[in-house]
Coordinates of C-alpha atoms in Angstrom, one line a residue:
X208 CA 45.2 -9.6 -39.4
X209 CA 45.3 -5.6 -39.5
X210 CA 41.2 -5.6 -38.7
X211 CA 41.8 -7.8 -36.0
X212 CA 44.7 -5.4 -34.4
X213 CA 42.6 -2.8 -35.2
X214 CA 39.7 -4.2 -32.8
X215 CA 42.3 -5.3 -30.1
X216 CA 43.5 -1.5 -30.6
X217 CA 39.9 -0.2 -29.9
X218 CA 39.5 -2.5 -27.1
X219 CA 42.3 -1.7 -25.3
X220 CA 41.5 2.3 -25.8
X221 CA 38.5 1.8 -24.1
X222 CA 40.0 -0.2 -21.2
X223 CA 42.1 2.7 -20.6
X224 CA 39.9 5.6 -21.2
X225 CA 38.6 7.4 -18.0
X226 CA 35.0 6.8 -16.9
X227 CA 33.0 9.0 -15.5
X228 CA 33.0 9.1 -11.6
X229 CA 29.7 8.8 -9.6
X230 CA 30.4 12.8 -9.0
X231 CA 30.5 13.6 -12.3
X232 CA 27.3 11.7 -13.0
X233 CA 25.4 12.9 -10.1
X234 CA 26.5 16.7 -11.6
X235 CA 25.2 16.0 -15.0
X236 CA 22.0 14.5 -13.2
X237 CA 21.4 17.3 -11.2
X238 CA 21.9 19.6 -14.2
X239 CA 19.1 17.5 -15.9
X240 CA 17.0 18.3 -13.8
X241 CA 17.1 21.9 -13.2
X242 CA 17.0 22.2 -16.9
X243 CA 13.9 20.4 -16.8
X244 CA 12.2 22.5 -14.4
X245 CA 13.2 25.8 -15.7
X246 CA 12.4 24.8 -19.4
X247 CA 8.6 23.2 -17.9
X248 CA 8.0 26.9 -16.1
X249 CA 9.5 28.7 -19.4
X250 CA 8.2 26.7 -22.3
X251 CA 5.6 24.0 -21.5
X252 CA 2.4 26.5 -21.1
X253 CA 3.7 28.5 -24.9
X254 CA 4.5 25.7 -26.3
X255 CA 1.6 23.2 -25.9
X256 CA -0.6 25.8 -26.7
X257 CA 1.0 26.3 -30.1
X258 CA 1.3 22.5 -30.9
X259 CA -2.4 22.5 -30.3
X260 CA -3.1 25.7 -32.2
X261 CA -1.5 23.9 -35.1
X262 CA -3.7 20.4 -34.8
X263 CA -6.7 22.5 -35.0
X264 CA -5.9 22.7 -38.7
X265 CA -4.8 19.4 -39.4
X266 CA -6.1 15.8 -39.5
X267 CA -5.5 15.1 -35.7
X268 CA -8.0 18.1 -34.4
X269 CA -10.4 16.3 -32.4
X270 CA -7.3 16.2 -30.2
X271 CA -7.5 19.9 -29.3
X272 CA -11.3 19.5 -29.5
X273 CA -11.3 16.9 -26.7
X274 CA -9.2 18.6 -24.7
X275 CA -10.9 22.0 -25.2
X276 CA -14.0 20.3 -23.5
X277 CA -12.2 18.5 -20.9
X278 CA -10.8 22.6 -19.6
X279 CA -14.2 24.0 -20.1
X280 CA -15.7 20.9 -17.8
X281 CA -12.4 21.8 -15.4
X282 CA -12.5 25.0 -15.4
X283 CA -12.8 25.8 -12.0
X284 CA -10.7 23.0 -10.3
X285 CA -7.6 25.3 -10.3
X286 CA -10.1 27.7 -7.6
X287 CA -10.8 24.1 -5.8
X288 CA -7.5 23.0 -4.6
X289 CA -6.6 21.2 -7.5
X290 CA -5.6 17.9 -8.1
X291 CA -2.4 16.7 -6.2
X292 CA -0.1 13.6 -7.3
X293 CA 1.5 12.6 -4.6
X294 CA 3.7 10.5 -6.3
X295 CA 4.7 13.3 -8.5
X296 CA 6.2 15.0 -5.4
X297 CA 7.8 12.0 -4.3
X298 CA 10.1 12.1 -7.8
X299 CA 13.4 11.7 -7.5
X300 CA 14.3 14.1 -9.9
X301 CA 13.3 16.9 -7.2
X302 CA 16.3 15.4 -5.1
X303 CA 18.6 16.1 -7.8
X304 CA 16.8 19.4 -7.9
X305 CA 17.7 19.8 -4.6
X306 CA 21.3 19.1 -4.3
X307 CA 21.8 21.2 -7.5
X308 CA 22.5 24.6 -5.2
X309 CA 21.5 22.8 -2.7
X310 CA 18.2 23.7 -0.7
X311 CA 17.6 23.3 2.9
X312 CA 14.7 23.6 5.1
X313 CA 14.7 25.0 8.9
X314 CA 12.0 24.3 10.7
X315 CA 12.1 27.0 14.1
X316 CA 8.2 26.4 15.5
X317 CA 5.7 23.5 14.9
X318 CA 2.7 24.3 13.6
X319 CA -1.0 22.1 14.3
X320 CA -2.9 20.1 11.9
X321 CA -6.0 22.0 14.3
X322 CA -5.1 25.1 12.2
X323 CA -4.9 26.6 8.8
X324 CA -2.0 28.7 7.8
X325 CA -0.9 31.3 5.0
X326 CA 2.9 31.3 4.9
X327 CA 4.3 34.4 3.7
X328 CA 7.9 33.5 1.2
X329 CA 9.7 36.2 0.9
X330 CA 12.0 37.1 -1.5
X331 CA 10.6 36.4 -5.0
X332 CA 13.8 36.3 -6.6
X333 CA 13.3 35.7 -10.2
X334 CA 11.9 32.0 -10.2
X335 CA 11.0 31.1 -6.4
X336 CA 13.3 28.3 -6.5
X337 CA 13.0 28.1 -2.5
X338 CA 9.5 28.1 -2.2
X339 CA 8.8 25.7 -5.3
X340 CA 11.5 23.1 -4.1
X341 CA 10.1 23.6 -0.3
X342 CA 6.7 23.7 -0.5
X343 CA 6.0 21.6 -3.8
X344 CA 8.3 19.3 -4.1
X345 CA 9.1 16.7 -1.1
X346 CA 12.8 16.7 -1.3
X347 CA 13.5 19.2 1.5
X348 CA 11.1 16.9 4.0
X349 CA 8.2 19.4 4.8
X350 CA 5.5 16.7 5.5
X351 CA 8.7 15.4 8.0
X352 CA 8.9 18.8 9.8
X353 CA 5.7 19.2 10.6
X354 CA 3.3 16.2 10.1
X355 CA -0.2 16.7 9.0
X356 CA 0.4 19.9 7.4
X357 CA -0.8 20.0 3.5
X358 CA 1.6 22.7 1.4
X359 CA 0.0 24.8 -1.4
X360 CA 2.0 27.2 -3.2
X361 CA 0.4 29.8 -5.0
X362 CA 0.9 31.5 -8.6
X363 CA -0.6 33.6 -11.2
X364 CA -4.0 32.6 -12.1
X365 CA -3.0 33.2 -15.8
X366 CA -0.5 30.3 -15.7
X367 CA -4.1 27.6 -15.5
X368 CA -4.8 29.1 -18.4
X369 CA -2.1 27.3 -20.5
X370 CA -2.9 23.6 -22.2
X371 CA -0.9 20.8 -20.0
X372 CA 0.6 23.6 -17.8
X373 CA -2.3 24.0 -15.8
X374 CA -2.4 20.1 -15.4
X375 CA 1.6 20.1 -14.2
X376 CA 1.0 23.1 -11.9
X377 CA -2.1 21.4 -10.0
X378 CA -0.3 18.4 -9.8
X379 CA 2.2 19.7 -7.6
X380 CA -0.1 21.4 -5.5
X381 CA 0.1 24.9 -7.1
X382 CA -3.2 26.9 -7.2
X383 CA -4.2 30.4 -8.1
X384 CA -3.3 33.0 -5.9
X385 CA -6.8 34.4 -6.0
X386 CA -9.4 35.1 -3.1
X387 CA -11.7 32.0 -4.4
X388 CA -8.9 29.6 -4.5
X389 CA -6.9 30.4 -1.5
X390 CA -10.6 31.2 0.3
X391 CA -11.6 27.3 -0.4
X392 CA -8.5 25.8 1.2
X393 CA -8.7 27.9 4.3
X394 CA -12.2 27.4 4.5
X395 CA -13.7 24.2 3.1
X396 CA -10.9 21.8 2.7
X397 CA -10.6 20.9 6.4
X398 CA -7.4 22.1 8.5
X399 CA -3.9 21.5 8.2
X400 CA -3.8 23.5 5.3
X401 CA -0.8 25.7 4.6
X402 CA -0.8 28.3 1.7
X403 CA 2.2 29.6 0.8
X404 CA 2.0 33.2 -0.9
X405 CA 4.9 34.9 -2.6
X406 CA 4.1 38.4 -1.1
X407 CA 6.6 40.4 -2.9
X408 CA 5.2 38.7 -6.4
X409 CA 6.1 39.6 -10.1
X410 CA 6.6 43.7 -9.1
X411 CA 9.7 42.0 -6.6
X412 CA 11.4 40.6 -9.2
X413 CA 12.4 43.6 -10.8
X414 CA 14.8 44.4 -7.6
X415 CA 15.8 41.2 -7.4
X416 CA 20.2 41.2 -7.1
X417 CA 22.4 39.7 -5.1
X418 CA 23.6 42.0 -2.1
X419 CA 20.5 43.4 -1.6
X420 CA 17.2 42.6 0.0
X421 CA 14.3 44.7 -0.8
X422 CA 11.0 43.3 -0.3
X423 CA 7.5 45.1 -1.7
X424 CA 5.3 44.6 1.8
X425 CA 4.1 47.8 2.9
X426 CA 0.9 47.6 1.0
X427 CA 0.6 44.3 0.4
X428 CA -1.9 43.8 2.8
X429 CA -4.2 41.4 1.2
X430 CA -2.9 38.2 2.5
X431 CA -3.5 39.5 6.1
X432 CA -7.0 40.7 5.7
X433 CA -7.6 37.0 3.8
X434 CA -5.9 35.5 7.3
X435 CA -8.4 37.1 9.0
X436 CA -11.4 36.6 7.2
X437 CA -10.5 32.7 7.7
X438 CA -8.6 32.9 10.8
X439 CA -5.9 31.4 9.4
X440 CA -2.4 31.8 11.4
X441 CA 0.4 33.9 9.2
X442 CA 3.7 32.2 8.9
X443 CA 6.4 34.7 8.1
X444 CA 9.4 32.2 5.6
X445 CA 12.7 33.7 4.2
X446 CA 14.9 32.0 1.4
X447 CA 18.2 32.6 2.0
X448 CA 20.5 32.9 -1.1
X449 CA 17.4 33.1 -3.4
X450 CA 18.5 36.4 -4.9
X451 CA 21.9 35.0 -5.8
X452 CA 20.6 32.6 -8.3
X453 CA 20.7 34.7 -11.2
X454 CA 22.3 38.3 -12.2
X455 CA 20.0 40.8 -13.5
X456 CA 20.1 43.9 -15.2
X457 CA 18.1 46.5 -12.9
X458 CA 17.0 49.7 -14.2
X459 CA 16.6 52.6 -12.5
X460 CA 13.3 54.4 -11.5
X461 CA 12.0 56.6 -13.8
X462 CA 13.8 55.5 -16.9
X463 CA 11.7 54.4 -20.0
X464 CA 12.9 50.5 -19.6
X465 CA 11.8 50.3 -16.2
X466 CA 8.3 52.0 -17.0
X467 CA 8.0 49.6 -19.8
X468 CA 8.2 46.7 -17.2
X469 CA 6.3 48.0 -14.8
X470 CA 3.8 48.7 -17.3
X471 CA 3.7 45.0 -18.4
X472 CA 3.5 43.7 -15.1
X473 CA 0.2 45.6 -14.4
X474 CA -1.5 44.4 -17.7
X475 CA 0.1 40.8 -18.0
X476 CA 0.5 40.2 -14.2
X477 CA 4.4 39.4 -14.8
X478 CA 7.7 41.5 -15.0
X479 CA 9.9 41.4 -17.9
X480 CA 13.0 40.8 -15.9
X481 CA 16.2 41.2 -18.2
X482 CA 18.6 38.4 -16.5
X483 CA 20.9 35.5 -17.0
X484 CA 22.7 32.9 -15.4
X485 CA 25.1 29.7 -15.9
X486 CA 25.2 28.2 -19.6
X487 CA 24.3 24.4 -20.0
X488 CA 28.3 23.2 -20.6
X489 CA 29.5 25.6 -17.7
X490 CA 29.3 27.9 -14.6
X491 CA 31.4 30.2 -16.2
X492 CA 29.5 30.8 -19.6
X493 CA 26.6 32.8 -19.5
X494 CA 23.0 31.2 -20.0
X495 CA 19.0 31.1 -18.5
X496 CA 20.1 28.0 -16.1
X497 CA 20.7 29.3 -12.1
X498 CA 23.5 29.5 -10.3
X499 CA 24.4 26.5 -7.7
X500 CA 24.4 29.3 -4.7
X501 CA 23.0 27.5 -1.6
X502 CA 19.0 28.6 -0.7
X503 CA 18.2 28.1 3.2
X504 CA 14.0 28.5 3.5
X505 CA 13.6 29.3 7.5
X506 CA 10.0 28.9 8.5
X507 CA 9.5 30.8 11.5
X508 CA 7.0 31.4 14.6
X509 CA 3.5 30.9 13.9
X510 CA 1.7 34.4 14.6
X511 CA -2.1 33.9 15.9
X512 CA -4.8 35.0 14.0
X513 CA -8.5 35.4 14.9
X514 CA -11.1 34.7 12.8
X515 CA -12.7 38.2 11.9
X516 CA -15.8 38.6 9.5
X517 CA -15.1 41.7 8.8
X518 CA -12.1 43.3 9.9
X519 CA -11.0 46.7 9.7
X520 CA -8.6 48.4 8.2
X521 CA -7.2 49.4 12.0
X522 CA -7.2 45.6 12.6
X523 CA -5.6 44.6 9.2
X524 CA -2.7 46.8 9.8
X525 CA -2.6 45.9 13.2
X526 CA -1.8 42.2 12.5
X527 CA 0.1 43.7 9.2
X528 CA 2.5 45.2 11.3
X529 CA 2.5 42.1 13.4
X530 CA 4.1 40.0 10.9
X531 CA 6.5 42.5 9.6
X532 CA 8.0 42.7 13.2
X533 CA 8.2 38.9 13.1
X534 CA 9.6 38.6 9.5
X535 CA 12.0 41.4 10.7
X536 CA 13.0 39.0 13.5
X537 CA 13.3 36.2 11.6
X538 CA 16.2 37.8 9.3
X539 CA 17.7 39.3 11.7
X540 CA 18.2 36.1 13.9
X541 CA 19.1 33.9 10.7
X542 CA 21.1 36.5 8.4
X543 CA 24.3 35.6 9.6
X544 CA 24.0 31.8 9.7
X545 CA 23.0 31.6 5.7
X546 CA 25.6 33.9 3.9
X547 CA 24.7 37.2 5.0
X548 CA 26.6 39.4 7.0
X549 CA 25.8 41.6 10.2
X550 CA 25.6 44.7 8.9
X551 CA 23.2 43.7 6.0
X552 CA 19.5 44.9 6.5
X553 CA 16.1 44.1 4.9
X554 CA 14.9 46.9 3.2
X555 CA 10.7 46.9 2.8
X556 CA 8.8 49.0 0.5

């Protein structure tokens, strides 16, 4: 008799006990899956190359053997456009992703499938959430905006160097940001290609804070001398709230800690940021998850490139100066409908 109050007891506890609403769960899914993507960019390339490190010496090697061989005979896919999944952009994880801050995309322009493109993102921030969730995954609706265009993001080359991480990254549509790779999709992958190029890159992310918007542009000149060579029309793109995602600890110039990153960044190709953001179990603890701080990506106007052999450097800086006016523009016109204020300015170095 007392076991079977005791069940009826139980049972009735659980009638009564609060479930979870469809907010709630929607929270924790969303949470889910930013902790997946910021654990795949932090861990996934260190760690599968020490799980296979450690087969090597164990009775399960020919598993880092074979896929040793497979990455020697793939070697230079990552330099050929890759090897996209569509469906892998279709997951509906990235709409959780999404909603997490959330992310928006505003289209202001069309843009041809008769034409290639290099879209400059600007800032960098401290993991281009924008671009990624824009131009990788299909949540945002980029192939809705503007049919027949094919987004390629662009990263360090050092990242296809990683077991399984190379393999994720091309997936998505990520290739190296070198001249050979972004050369072959402006040039021999047929049009409608757009490449999206974090300008600022790793060197950015050390000024990366909220309030303030500096981007490293002046000599960055590459990307408009590669337009050229290719004819390829430059796209200037700002994110919105990117900066806001995490708090970081910025060091001034000239002391030892910021010479020590800058250092790093020139031999390892990536800046040793010291940052933090929201802990797993709340927004208020501290941890390496972003804050949900809206992102707005506005693509803007097309600028018209022609197709140069050879150009100069009068004609680089030329067009160079070209697309600053127009990225100028762009924030100008759009600071005060995405968080910003009138007063605040975009500071280029």
């Amino acid at each position: 008799a007392g076991s079977r109050a005791g069940v009826h007891a139980a049972l009735r506890t659980l009638r009564t006990a609060p479930w979870p609403s469809r907010r709630d769960v929607r929270s924790c899914l969303q949470l889910l899956a930013v902790l997946q993507w910021v654990l795949s960019f932090l861990l996934l390339g260190v760690v599968s190359l020490l799980v296979l490190i450690y087969l090597v010496f164990t009775s399960f090697w020919p598993i880092p053997a074979l896929y040793l061989a497979w990455v020697i005979f793939d070697w230079d896919t990552p330099e050929k456009g890759g090897r996209r999944l569509p469906c892998l952009r279709r997951w509906r994880v990235w709409k959780h992703f999404r909603d997490y801050f959330p992310v928006q995309l505003v289209k202001t322009h069309d843009l041809s499938p008769s034409h290639n493109y290099i879209i400059g993102s600007h800032p960098h921030g401290i993991l281009c959430v924008g671009a990624f969730c824009n131009f990788i995954t299909g949540s945002t609706g980029f192939w809705e905006m503007f049919p027949g265009i094919r987004p390629f993001l662009t990263t360090l080359a050092g990242n296809f160097r990683l077991p399984l991480f190379r393999e994720y990254l091309m997936s998505g549509g990520l290739c190296p940001v070198t001249r050979q790779a972004i050369g072959y999709l402006l040039s021999k992958n047929g049009t409608g290609n757009a490449v999206a190029i974090v300008i600022g890159g790793a060197a950015e992310s050390l000024s990366c804070q909220p309030g303030v918007t500096t981007l490293i542009l002046k000599n960055r000149k590459g990307f408009v001398r590669m337009a050229l060579e290719h004819g390829a029309h430059l796209v200037p793109s700002f994110s919105f709230g990117e900066n806001d995602l995490f708090r970081q600890v910025v060091f001034e110039e000239g002391s030892w800690m910021r010479s020590i990153q800058k250092r790093v960044q020139k031999m390892m190709g990536f800046a040793p940021c010291v940052f933090y953001g929201r802990g797993l179990l709340s927004v208020q603890s501290r941890g390496f998850l972003p804050y949900p701080k809206p992102i707005t990506t506005v693509v803007g106007e097309p600028l018209t490139v022609p197709k140069i052999a050879e150009p100069s450097r009068e004609v680089v800086d030329l067009y160079h100066g070209m697309y600053v006016r127009s990225l100028l523009k762009l924030f100008n016109e759009n600071k005060t409908k995405y968080g910003l204020s009138e007063t605040d300015e975009l500071r280029i170095v």
